[in-house]
Short mmCIF file of C-alpha atoms in Angstrom, two decimals:
data_model
loop_
_atom_site.label_atom_id
_atom_site.label_comp_id
_atom_site.label_asym_id
_atom_site.label_seq_id
_atom_site.Cartn_x
_atom_site.Cartn_y
_atom_site.Cartn_z
CA GLU A 93 35.03 -5.00 -9.76
CA VAL A 94 37.70 -7.49 -10.65
CA GLU A 95 38.63 -9.10 -7.18
CA ALA A 96 41.53 -11.60 -7.16
CA GLY A 97 41.56 -14.52 -8.53
CA ASP A 98 39.43 -14.09 -10.99
CA GLU A 99 40.07 -17.00 -13.97
CA GLY A 100 38.92 -13.71 -16.68
CA THR A 101 36.58 -14.13 -19.85
CA SER A 102 33.91 -17.44 -19.19
CA SER A 103 33.94 -20.24 -21.54
CA SER A 104 32.22 -19.93 -24.61
CA SER A 105 30.49 -23.27 -23.74
CA GLY A 106 29.19 -21.20 -20.66
CA VAL A 107 26.45 -23.15 -17.67
CA ALA A 108 24.48 -24.80 -19.82
CA PRO A 109 20.48 -23.54 -19.64
CA ARG A 110 19.34 -27.22 -18.04
CA LEU A 111 21.87 -27.40 -15.19
CA ILE A 112 21.09 -23.47 -14.33
CA VAL A 113 17.21 -24.22 -14.52
CA SER A 114 18.00 -27.49 -12.06
CA TYR A 115 20.50 -24.82 -10.09
CA GLY A 116 17.37 -22.51 -8.87
CA LEU A 117 15.25 -25.31 -7.94
CA GLY A 118 17.71 -26.64 -5.51
CA HIS A 119 16.56 -23.01 -3.43
CA VAL A 120 13.68 -23.17 -3.22
CA LEU A 121 12.01 -24.59 0.09
CA ASN A 122 14.28 -22.91 1.66
CA ASP A 123 13.07 -19.74 0.05
CA LEU A 124 9.29 -19.89 0.19
CA SER A 125 9.67 -20.74 3.66
CA ALA A 126 12.05 -17.91 4.53
CA SER A 127 9.52 -15.09 3.06
CA ILE A 128 6.70 -16.55 5.88
CA TRP A 129 8.89 -16.77 8.22
CA PHE A 130 11.03 -13.50 8.16
CA PHE A 131 8.33 -11.20 6.50
CA TYR A 132 5.58 -13.71 9.44
CA ALA A 133 7.09 -14.16 11.89
CA VAL A 134 6.86 -11.21 14.14
CA ILE A 135 3.34 -9.83 13.21
CA TYR A 136 2.50 -14.22 13.07
CA CYS A 137 3.77 -14.41 17.23
CA GLN A 138 2.26 -11.36 17.94
CA GLN A 139 -1.16 -10.81 16.62
CA VAL A 140 -1.90 -14.64 16.12
CA LEU A 141 -0.61 -16.37 18.86
CA GLY A 142 -0.36 -13.41 21.13
CA ILE A 143 3.00 -13.87 22.28
CA PRO A 144 4.43 -10.72 24.28
CA PRO A 145 7.18 -8.62 21.73
CA ASP A 146 10.03 -8.74 23.85
CA THR A 147 9.54 -12.92 23.51
CA THR A 148 8.64 -12.87 20.10
CA GLY A 149 11.58 -11.46 19.82
CA ALA A 150 13.90 -14.23 22.18
CA VAL A 151 11.98 -16.43 19.68
CA VAL A 152 13.35 -14.84 16.51
CA LEU A 153 16.71 -14.64 18.17
CA ILE A 154 17.13 -18.26 19.03
CA GLY A 155 15.40 -19.47 15.32
CA GLN A 156 18.69 -17.32 14.28
CA VAL A 157 21.10 -18.78 16.83
CA VAL A 158 20.19 -21.61 15.84
CA ASP A 159 20.51 -21.39 12.58
CA GLY A 160 23.94 -19.29 12.78
CA LEU A 161 25.55 -22.27 14.62
CA THR A 162 24.79 -24.93 11.97
CA THR A 163 25.77 -23.18 9.13
CA PRO A 164 29.97 -22.97 9.71
CA LEU A 165 29.05 -26.77 11.02
CA VAL A 166 27.46 -27.26 7.86
CA GLY A 167 29.81 -25.58 5.95
CA TYR A 168 32.74 -27.70 7.58
CA ALA A 169 31.43 -31.01 7.34
CA SER A 170 30.75 -30.34 3.57
CA ASP A 171 34.34 -29.32 2.23
CA HIS A 172 34.32 -33.02 3.89
CA THR A 173 31.90 -34.75 3.31
CA ARG A 174 33.15 -37.20 0.73
CA THR A 175 29.83 -40.02 0.12
CA PRO A 176 28.45 -41.72 -3.63
CA ILE A 177 26.17 -38.58 -4.67
CA GLY A 178 29.33 -36.25 -4.00
CA PRO A 179 29.95 -33.58 -0.47
CA ARG A 180 26.66 -31.16 -1.04
CA LYS A 181 23.72 -33.26 -2.15
CA PRO A 182 23.94 -35.13 1.24
CA TRP A 183 23.39 -31.81 3.19
CA HIS A 184 20.58 -30.69 0.46
CA ILE A 185 18.57 -33.32 1.69
CA PHE A 186 18.53 -33.54 5.15
CA GLY A 187 17.84 -29.82 5.28
CA VAL A 188 14.77 -30.75 2.80
CA CYS A 189 13.20 -32.86 4.91
CA CYS A 190 13.96 -31.08 8.01
CA VAL A 191 11.81 -27.72 6.90
CA ALA A 192 9.22 -29.93 5.29
CA ILE A 193 8.44 -31.55 7.97
CA THR A 194 8.62 -28.94 10.52
CA PHE A 195 7.29 -25.90 8.82
CA PRO A 196 4.16 -26.88 8.90
CA LEU A 197 4.61 -27.64 13.06
CA VAL A 198 5.37 -23.55 13.33
CA PHE A 199 3.05 -21.91 11.32
CA GLY A 200 0.11 -23.86 12.33
CA GLY A 201 1.41 -26.51 14.91
CA CYS A 202 0.08 -29.47 11.89
CA SER A 203 1.56 -31.64 9.91
CA ILE A 204 0.97 -31.88 6.29
CA GLY A 205 -3.55 -32.84 5.99
CA ALA A 206 -3.89 -32.74 9.61
CA GLU A 207 -6.66 -30.39 11.84
CA PRO A 208 -7.46 -31.13 15.45
CA GLY A 209 -10.92 -31.88 14.17
CA ASN A 210 -9.93 -34.77 11.79
CA ALA A 211 -8.87 -38.23 12.03
CA LEU A 212 -5.61 -36.67 11.85
CA ARG A 213 -5.24 -35.22 14.76
CA ALA A 214 -2.50 -36.96 16.28
CA PHE A 215 -0.90 -34.88 14.10
CA CYS A 216 -1.39 -31.50 15.25
CA PRO A 217 1.16 -31.38 18.10
CA LEU A 218 2.07 -28.27 19.00
CA LYS A 219 -1.68 -26.46 19.58
CA PRO A 220 -0.41 -22.54 19.27
CA TRP A 221 -4.38 -21.65 20.00
CA GLN A 222 -4.08 -23.61 23.70
CA GLY A 223 -1.33 -20.91 25.26
CA GLY A 224 0.72 -22.40 28.00
CA LYS A 225 5.43 -22.85 28.22
CA ALA A 226 4.69 -26.30 27.04
CA GLN A 227 3.17 -25.50 23.86
CA MET A 228 6.20 -22.85 24.35
CA GLY A 229 8.72 -24.95 24.02
CA LEU A 230 7.57 -27.19 21.50
CA LEU A 231 6.99 -23.86 19.64
CA VAL A 232 10.65 -22.75 19.90
CA PHE A 233 11.83 -27.00 19.33
CA PHE A 234 10.25 -26.77 15.91
CA ILE A 235 11.53 -23.23 14.91
CA SER A 236 15.14 -24.52 15.46
CA LEU A 237 14.87 -28.20 14.15
CA PHE A 238 13.53 -25.61 10.96
CA GLN A 239 16.35 -23.48 11.64
CA ILE A 240 19.06 -26.37 11.35
CA GLY A 241 17.78 -27.82 8.75
CA TRP A 242 17.19 -24.67 6.62
CA ALA A 243 20.69 -23.56 7.18
CA SER A 244 21.52 -27.26 5.74
CA SER A 245 19.76 -26.79 2.02
CA GLN A 246 21.60 -22.54 2.45
CA VAL A 247 25.34 -23.90 2.90
CA SER A 248 25.07 -26.67 0.68
CA HIS A 249 23.24 -24.78 -2.27
CA LEU A 250 25.89 -22.00 -2.20
CA ALA A 251 28.47 -23.89 -2.01
CA LEU A 252 27.58 -25.45 -5.33
CA MET A 253 28.08 -21.94 -7.28
CA PRO A 254 31.62 -22.18 -7.27
CA ASP A 255 31.87 -25.70 -7.89
CA LEU A 256 29.60 -25.81 -11.29
CA SER A 257 31.79 -22.20 -12.68
CA LYS A 258 35.16 -21.87 -13.62
CA SER A 259 34.22 -17.88 -14.74
CA LYS A 260 32.94 -14.52 -13.34
CA ARG A 261 30.36 -13.89 -15.78
CA GLU A 262 29.30 -17.97 -14.96
CA ARG A 263 29.40 -16.78 -11.08
CA THR A 264 27.14 -13.57 -11.58
CA THR A 265 24.98 -15.79 -14.07
CA LEU A 266 23.98 -18.80 -11.48
CA SER A 267 23.72 -15.74 -8.37
CA SER A 268 21.56 -13.63 -10.39
CA VAL A 269 19.75 -17.05 -11.23
CA ARG A 270 19.81 -18.00 -7.28
CA TYR A 271 18.28 -14.27 -6.18
CA GLY A 272 15.83 -14.80 -8.71
CA VAL A 273 14.51 -17.74 -8.12
CA THR A 274 14.62 -16.28 -4.01
CA VAL A 275 11.77 -13.12 -5.34
CA ALA A 276 9.77 -15.30 -7.55
CA CYS A 277 9.61 -17.50 -4.35
CA ASN A 278 9.09 -14.18 -2.78
CA ILE A 279 6.27 -13.38 -5.07
CA PHE A 280 3.86 -16.79 -4.35
CA VAL A 281 3.45 -16.18 -1.60
CA LEU A 282 3.12 -12.96 -0.84
CA LEU A 283 0.68 -13.10 -3.54
CA ALA A 284 -1.17 -16.15 -2.60
CA LEU A 285 -1.84 -14.83 1.14
CA SER A 286 -2.87 -11.16 -0.20
CA VAL A 287 -5.64 -13.29 -1.78
CA LEU A 288 -5.72 -14.82 1.44
CA LEU A 289 -6.57 -11.85 3.15
CA ALA A 290 -8.70 -10.16 0.82
CA ARG A 291 -10.86 -13.64 0.31
CA GLU A 292 -11.85 -13.60 4.26
CA ARG A 293 -11.71 -10.20 4.96
CA GLU A 294 -15.23 -10.47 1.57
CA ALA A 295 -16.41 -13.16 3.70
CA SER A 296 -16.31 -11.05 6.98
CA GLY A 297 -17.20 -8.07 5.92
CA GLY A 298 -14.25 -6.28 7.45
CA GLY A 299 -13.41 -3.09 7.34
CA SER A 300 -11.62 -1.51 4.43
CA GLY A 301 -8.44 -0.76 7.78
CA GLY A 302 -7.52 2.51 9.28
CA GLY A 303 -8.09 3.88 12.74
CA GLY A 304 -8.21 1.07 15.21
CA CYS A 305 -8.30 -2.60 15.72
CA GLU A 306 -12.14 -1.97 14.83
CA GLY A 307 -10.90 -1.34 11.13
CA GLY A 308 -9.93 -4.52 10.51
CA VAL A 309 -6.02 -4.03 9.57
CA GLU A 310 -4.30 -6.22 12.33
CA LEU A 311 -4.60 -10.17 12.57
CA THR A 312 -6.01 -12.11 14.78
CA SER A 313 -5.91 -15.30 15.88
CA ALA A 314 -8.69 -16.70 13.72
CA ASP A 315 -6.42 -15.72 11.54
CA GLN A 316 -4.21 -18.84 11.69
CA PRO A 317 -6.20 -21.59 9.36
CA LEU A 318 -5.04 -19.00 7.11
CA PHE A 319 -1.43 -19.67 7.88
CA GLN A 320 -1.54 -22.92 8.72
CA SER A 321 -2.84 -24.01 4.55
CA LEU A 322 0.17 -21.98 3.20
CA SER A 323 2.73 -23.72 4.87
CA TRP A 324 1.23 -26.84 3.72
CA THR A 325 1.34 -25.50 0.01
CA VAL A 326 4.61 -24.21 0.99
CA ALA A 327 5.93 -27.70 1.85
CA ALA A 328 4.64 -29.39 -0.65
CA VAL A 329 5.92 -26.59 -3.93
CA GLY A 330 9.33 -27.20 -2.55
CA VAL A 331 9.29 -30.66 -2.35
CA LEU A 332 8.50 -31.44 -5.93
CA ALA A 333 11.03 -28.30 -6.64
CA ALA A 334 14.16 -29.84 -5.01
CA CYS A 335 13.17 -33.68 -6.70
CA GLY A 336 14.22 -31.43 -9.78
CA PHE A 337 17.56 -29.93 -8.46
CA TYR A 338 19.36 -33.89 -7.34
CA ALA A 339 18.01 -34.20 -11.13
CA GLY A 340 19.71 -32.13 -13.34
CA VAL A 341 22.86 -31.21 -11.14
CA PRO A 342 25.71 -33.03 -10.79
CA SER A 343 26.86 -34.67 -7.69
CA HIS A 344 30.54 -34.41 -8.17
CA PRO A 345 30.59 -31.14 -10.89
CA ARG A 346 34.14 -30.01 -9.63
CA GLY A 347 35.66 -31.18 -13.32
CA ARG A 348 34.05 -28.52 -14.55
CA GLY A 349 36.03 -25.99 -12.66
CA GLY A 350 39.52 -26.92 -14.72
CA SER A 351 43.26 -27.53 -12.21
CA ARG A 352 42.03 -27.31 -9.06
CA ASN A 353 45.21 -27.03 -7.71
CA GLU A 354 45.29 -23.21 -10.46
CA PRO A 355 46.46 -20.67 -7.73
CA HIS A 356 44.65 -17.88 -5.71
CA LEU A 357 45.99 -14.97 -5.87
CA SER A 358 45.41 -12.86 -2.25
CA SER A 359 44.19 -8.48 -2.46
CA SER A 360 47.94 -8.19 -1.99
CA GLY A 361 48.30 -10.07 -4.94
CA SER A 362 50.51 -13.37 -3.99
CA PRO A 363 49.54 -17.42 -3.97
CA LEU A 364 47.33 -18.09 -1.57
CA PRO A 365 47.17 -21.28 0.73
CA ASP A 366 43.65 -22.26 2.06
CA ALA A 367 44.65 -22.09 5.59
CA SER A 368 45.72 -18.18 5.21
CA ILE A 369 42.20 -16.91 4.66
CA PHE A 370 41.09 -15.40 7.66
CA GLU A 371 44.68 -13.71 7.39
CA ASP A 372 42.91 -12.43 3.69
CA ALA A 373 41.98 -8.85 4.20
CA LEU A 374 39.54 -9.44 1.02
CA PHE A 375 37.48 -12.70 3.19
CA TRP A 376 36.61 -9.39 6.18
CA LYS A 377 35.38 -7.17 3.29
CA HIS A 378 33.06 -9.52 1.42
CA GLY A 379 32.28 -10.79 5.13
CA LEU A 380 30.87 -7.48 6.52
CA LEU A 381 29.39 -5.93 3.42
CA TYR A 382 27.39 -9.60 2.79
CA MET A 383 26.21 -9.45 6.23
CA LEU A 384 24.49 -5.45 6.66
CA ALA A 385 22.88 -6.91 3.00
CA ARG A 386 21.56 -9.68 4.48
CA LEU A 387 20.51 -7.45 7.15
CA MET A 388 19.35 -4.51 5.45
CA ILE A 389 17.23 -6.58 4.00
CA ASN A 390 16.11 -8.48 6.59
CA LEU A 391 14.94 -6.00 8.49
CA ASN A 392 13.16 -5.10 5.89
CA MET A 393 11.06 -8.07 5.41
CA VAL A 394 10.85 -8.31 9.06
CA TYR A 395 8.97 -4.43 9.67
CA MET A 396 7.59 -4.01 6.03
CA PRO A 397 4.42 -5.60 7.57
CA LEU A 398 4.02 -4.12 11.05
CA TYR A 399 5.52 -0.22 9.19
CA VAL A 400 2.00 -0.98 6.64
CA GLN A 401 -0.05 -2.09 9.43
CA SER A 402 0.81 0.34 11.97
CA THR A 403 2.51 3.36 10.75
CA MET A 404 0.26 3.60 7.32
CA ARG A 405 -2.11 1.62 8.85
CA MET A 406 -3.57 0.92 4.98
CA ARG A 407 -5.54 -2.39 4.51
CA ARG A 408 -4.85 -5.66 5.82
CA ASN A 409 -4.33 -7.67 2.19
CA ALA A 410 -1.42 -4.37 2.36
CA ILE A 411 0.37 -6.20 4.68
CA ALA A 412 1.24 -8.48 2.21
CA VAL A 413 0.63 -6.45 -1.77
CA ILE A 414 3.71 -3.57 -0.77
CA PRO A 415 6.11 -6.87 0.48
CA LEU A 416 4.92 -8.40 -3.40
CA LEU A 417 5.25 -4.96 -5.00
CA MET A 418 9.11 -4.47 -3.55
CA TYR A 419 9.96 -8.24 -4.69
CA VAL A 420 8.17 -8.19 -8.39
CA LEU A 421 10.91 -4.66 -9.32
CA SER A 422 13.08 -7.05 -7.42
CA LEU A 423 12.80 -10.09 -9.78
CA LEU A 424 12.92 -7.29 -12.96
CA GLY A 425 16.16 -6.12 -11.37
CA SER A 426 17.89 -9.59 -10.51
CA GLY A 427 17.75 -10.37 -14.64
CA ILE A 428 20.38 -6.65 -14.98
CA GLN A 429 22.68 -8.39 -12.90
CA ASN A 430 25.15 -9.64 -15.81
CA VAL A 431 24.27 -6.31 -17.08
CA MET A 432 25.33 -4.01 -13.54
CA ASN A 433 28.31 -5.90 -13.55
CA GLU A 434 30.32 -5.86 -16.62
CA LYS A 435 29.21 -2.31 -17.15
CA PHE A 436 30.49 -0.19 -13.60
CA GLY A 437 32.39 -3.29 -11.78
CA ARG A 438 31.67 -5.21 -8.51
CA VAL A 439 31.12 -1.78 -6.31
CA GLN A 440 29.52 0.29 -8.76
CA ALA A 441 27.12 -1.88 -9.03
CA PHE A 442 26.83 -2.70 -5.14
CA SER A 443 27.22 1.08 -4.36
CA ILE A 444 24.15 1.60 -7.04
CA GLY A 445 21.92 -0.74 -4.69
CA GLY A 446 23.32 0.87 -0.90
CA ALA A 447 22.30 4.70 -2.91
CA LEU A 448 18.58 3.04 -3.35
CA GLN A 449 18.37 2.12 0.25
CA VAL A 450 19.45 5.16 1.34
CA VAL A 451 16.52 6.57 -0.68
CA GLY A 452 14.08 4.56 0.21
CA SER A 453 14.45 4.71 4.14
CA LEU A 454 14.42 8.27 4.07
CA ALA A 455 11.76 8.61 2.50
CA LEU A 456 9.67 5.77 4.90
CA PHE A 457 11.14 7.66 7.34
CA PHE A 458 9.68 10.94 6.31
CA LEU A 459 6.56 9.89 4.72
CA PRO A 460 3.06 11.74 5.99
CA ARG A 461 0.50 8.32 6.32
CA ARG A 462 -1.60 11.29 4.03
CA VAL A 463 -0.19 10.03 1.49
CA SER A 464 0.82 5.61 2.12
CA TRP A 465 -0.14 5.61 -1.30
CA MET A 466 3.13 6.33 -1.52
CA MET A 467 4.34 2.92 -0.22
CA TYR A 468 3.49 1.59 -3.93
CA VAL A 469 5.92 3.66 -5.28
CA ILE A 470 9.16 3.46 -2.37
CA ALA A 471 8.34 -0.82 -1.72
CA PRO A 472 9.59 -1.42 -4.74
CA LEU A 473 12.79 0.89 -4.76
CA ILE A 474 14.24 -0.52 -1.67
CA GLY A 475 13.17 -4.70 -3.14
CA LEU A 476 15.71 -3.09 -5.86
CA ALA A 477 18.12 -2.34 -3.84
CA GLY A 478 18.02 -5.49 -1.87
CA THR A 479 18.65 -7.05 -5.12
CA SER A 480 21.66 -5.36 -6.45
CA MET A 481 23.74 -5.37 -2.86
CA LEU A 482 22.72 -9.05 -2.22
CA VAL A 483 23.72 -10.76 -6.04
CA THR A 484 26.77 -7.86 -6.35
CA VAL A 485 28.74 -9.47 -2.92
CA ILE A 486 27.74 -13.01 -3.39
CA SER A 487 29.25 -12.51 -6.75
CA MET A 488 32.22 -10.55 -5.24
CA THR A 489 33.29 -13.86 -3.01
CA SER A 490 32.35 -16.87 -4.80
CA ASP A 491 35.46 -14.85 -6.94
CA PHE A 492 37.36 -14.58 -4.09
CA ILE A 493 36.84 -18.40 -3.65
CA GLY A 494 37.57 -19.52 -7.06
CA ARG A 495 38.74 -22.61 -7.27
CA ARG A 496 39.81 -23.40 -3.81
CA ASN A 497 37.58 -26.23 -2.07
CA LEU A 498 36.15 -23.82 0.51
CA SER A 499 32.84 -22.66 -0.73
CA ALA A 500 30.67 -24.37 2.24
CA LYS A 501 33.58 -23.27 5.20
CA VAL A 502 33.50 -19.79 3.49
CA PHE A 503 30.13 -18.92 2.74
CA GLY A 504 29.28 -21.28 6.33
CA LEU A 505 31.08 -18.73 8.20
CA TYR A 506 29.19 -15.29 6.27
CA SER A 507 25.80 -16.99 7.20
CA PHE A 508 26.62 -17.05 10.29
CA SER A 509 27.07 -13.59 10.59
CA ASP A 510 24.00 -13.08 9.03
CA LYS A 511 22.11 -15.07 10.68
CA LEU A 512 23.57 -14.54 13.96
CA CYS A 513 23.55 -10.33 13.61
CA SER A 514 19.55 -9.95 12.74
CA GLY A 515 18.34 -12.10 15.04
CA ILE A 516 19.94 -9.53 17.79
CA ALA A 517 18.92 -6.41 15.71
CA VAL A 518 15.58 -7.55 15.79
CA TYR A 519 15.51 -9.56 19.39
CA ALA A 520 16.99 -5.78 20.88
CA ILE A 521 14.07 -3.83 18.64
CA GLN A 522 11.42 -6.58 19.45
CA SER A 523 12.88 -5.57 23.60
CA SER A 524 12.39 -1.88 22.59
CA LEU A 525 8.80 -1.58 22.22
CA ARG A 526 7.01 -0.24 25.38
CA CYS A 527 4.06 0.60 23.68
CA GLY A 528 2.07 -2.21 24.76
CA ASP A 529 -1.22 -3.52 22.88
CA CYS A 530 -0.78 -1.41 19.35
CA CYS A 531 -5.22 -1.49 19.50
CA THR A 532 -5.12 0.60 22.20
CA ASN A 533 -2.50 2.62 21.96
CA PRO A 534 -1.66 2.91 18.17
CA SER A 535 0.37 6.46 18.10
CA CYS A 536 3.26 4.91 20.10
CA CYS A 537 3.56 2.15 17.90
CA SER A 538 3.66 4.08 14.37
CA VAL A 539 6.28 6.46 15.95
CA PHE A 540 7.70 3.23 16.77
CA TYR A 541 7.67 1.12 13.53
CA ARG A 542 8.97 4.20 11.67
CA TYR A 543 12.02 4.70 13.23
CA VAL A 544 13.24 1.33 13.02
CA LEU A 545 12.56 0.60 9.48
CA GLY A 546 13.76 4.55 8.41
CA LEU A 547 16.70 4.01 11.07
CA VAL A 548 17.86 1.02 11.37
CA PRO A 549 18.98 -0.57 6.72
CA LEU A 550 19.61 3.19 6.04
CA GLY A 551 22.19 2.42 8.86
CA ALA A 552 23.53 -0.47 7.04
CA ALA A 553 23.96 0.86 4.13
CA VAL A 554 26.15 3.67 4.89
CA VAL A 555 28.57 1.10 6.42
CA SER A 556 28.13 -0.78 4.00
CA PHE A 557 29.46 2.78 1.99
CA ALA A 558 32.30 3.41 5.19
CA ILE A 559 33.72 0.05 4.42
CA LEU A 560 34.17 1.02 0.78
CA LEU A 561 35.46 3.81 1.59
CA LEU A 562 38.21 2.25 3.72
CA TRP A 563 39.05 0.04 1.47
CA ARG A 564 39.32 2.45 -1.36
CA TRP A 565 41.47 4.88 0.65
CA SER A 566 44.01 1.34 2.19
CA LYS A 567 44.08 0.90 -1.52
CA LEU A 568 45.60 4.15 -2.18
CA ARG A 569 47.87 4.40 0.95
CA ARG A 570 49.11 1.18 -0.59
CA ARG A 571 50.00 1.88 -4.28
CA ALA A 572 51.83 5.44 -2.94
CA ALA A 573 53.94 3.76 -0.23
CA VAL A 574 54.81 0.58 -3.04
CA MET A 575 55.26 3.20 -5.83
CA LYS A 576 57.51 6.33 -3.10
CA ARG A 577 59.31 2.94 -2.14
CA ASP A 578 59.96 1.97 -6.05
CA GLN A 579 60.96 5.46 -7.28
CA SER A 580 63.01 5.26 -4.27
CA THR A 581 64.95 2.48 -5.71
CA LEU A 582 65.31 3.36 -9.07
CA LEU A 583 67.10 5.73 -7.72
CA LEU A 584 70.01 2.91 -6.85
CA ASP A 585 69.56 0.85 -9.93
CA PRO A 586 68.90 3.36 -12.55
CA THR A 587 69.02 0.63 -15.55
CA ASP A 588 64.85 -0.07 -14.80
CA SER A 589 62.17 1.62 -16.30
CA ILE A 590 59.23 4.32 -14.77
CA ALA A 591 57.30 2.78 -16.78
CA ASP A 592 58.81 -0.66 -15.39
CA VAL A 593 57.97 0.59 -11.98
CA LYS A 594 54.80 0.85 -12.63
CA THR A 595 53.90 -1.82 -13.68
CA TRP A 596 55.41 -3.99 -11.24
CA SER A 597 53.67 -1.80 -8.37
CA TYR A 598 50.10 -1.66 -9.83
CA GLY A 599 50.18 -5.20 -11.01
CA GLY A 600 51.32 -6.09 -7.52
CA LEU A 601 47.90 -4.94 -5.39
CA GLY A 602 46.11 -7.89 -6.54
CA GLU A 603 42.32 -6.49 -6.48
CA LYS A 604 41.97 -4.25 -10.05
CA GLU A 605 38.65 -1.75 -10.12
#
């Protein structure tokens, strides 16, 4: 679909390839760290640190709330920042510094290069293997700083998308590249972790997995150094990628987009002043779709390793291999989003992703353990669903923003809702886990994670469909009302033609199919 305010066809020059690559590098640190955070924060806290499930949910919720509260504040500040390097880069630099410093402390407790037994042991302020309230407080503190930095980088990077582009096609290209880099970073992390887990299993002579903790399925406190090494690698690679982003992206890119004074149309087809953004139904529609798409993707990430481990009882390294397959197909899918959006339209491309999620969720819910090999087919399907929905809804939002200086504000508010909703969902799920130790009660955990991963993302996809259907029904009612009113006017003023009335009525509804 083409939302109101689309600027039409792309320019002949388009976005320069160097600029596209540089823009993609800007979110590498966030993507690498988020991959570990979303996939393994819950399983790391529960099995490596030994934190109870409900406390684990509270820790994740605190992080998401801090992230969510930071996001709109950074969005507002970014739109009103004036510096020699532009309004976006200062916040991005601040975020990169926070994430690079705190992330290794969250997953391991030591800064880069430091270990409890070497000369840099003073840089190991968090000792998760010791436990205690003080260590838990430090863990929450570092998670909060990590989330503040992550939100700062995310919002400033998203806000650059409308600044760097001037057409629907260019925005879809940047959105696809951004998501493609996200997928590539997830593949990197998951591939590295699967190799590390496989090597550790060979070194320890562990079993192949199969019932109970003795089979080598669950993680233990002995896996803590593995996550420490991975977090160091993530911080180093992410900082190098950020340097490429700063070198390749201009500090003041707004001149590309043409006149910033060009009017933007609301869903009713009338000029939309910046202050009235909350009065436009498109703002709320896109916000709900973005929140639901992110909720679906986040819950798939958080609970896929636990589903693979507790419900399917697959090998230890399958907690990395299965998510890896999700993102391999996601990477391929991100490359065809331009074609899908141009051929089918925004809403249809989003709906295709939602349909794939419905199929994948139902398959996970009914999948017997004896055919666990089907996970190698179902997981990529779910990955493709997430790609289609997220890339399309970000492109919808960029179309809606157009050339107004509101990109950081809008994406900040959307991200706030997404993070708060995801945090509450994880906390609610963790608090409802009453199975105790999954080693001693594996059947309970198996059923629990089957219901979680089979039904909750499915619900998000179904609600997304309901919003799209409600929006379509509302548009049809408005069109019918306008046509009825103008046909009555035609009876009073026979100088107008039916064709003129239809043209005016349908053109004034702003959003075109």
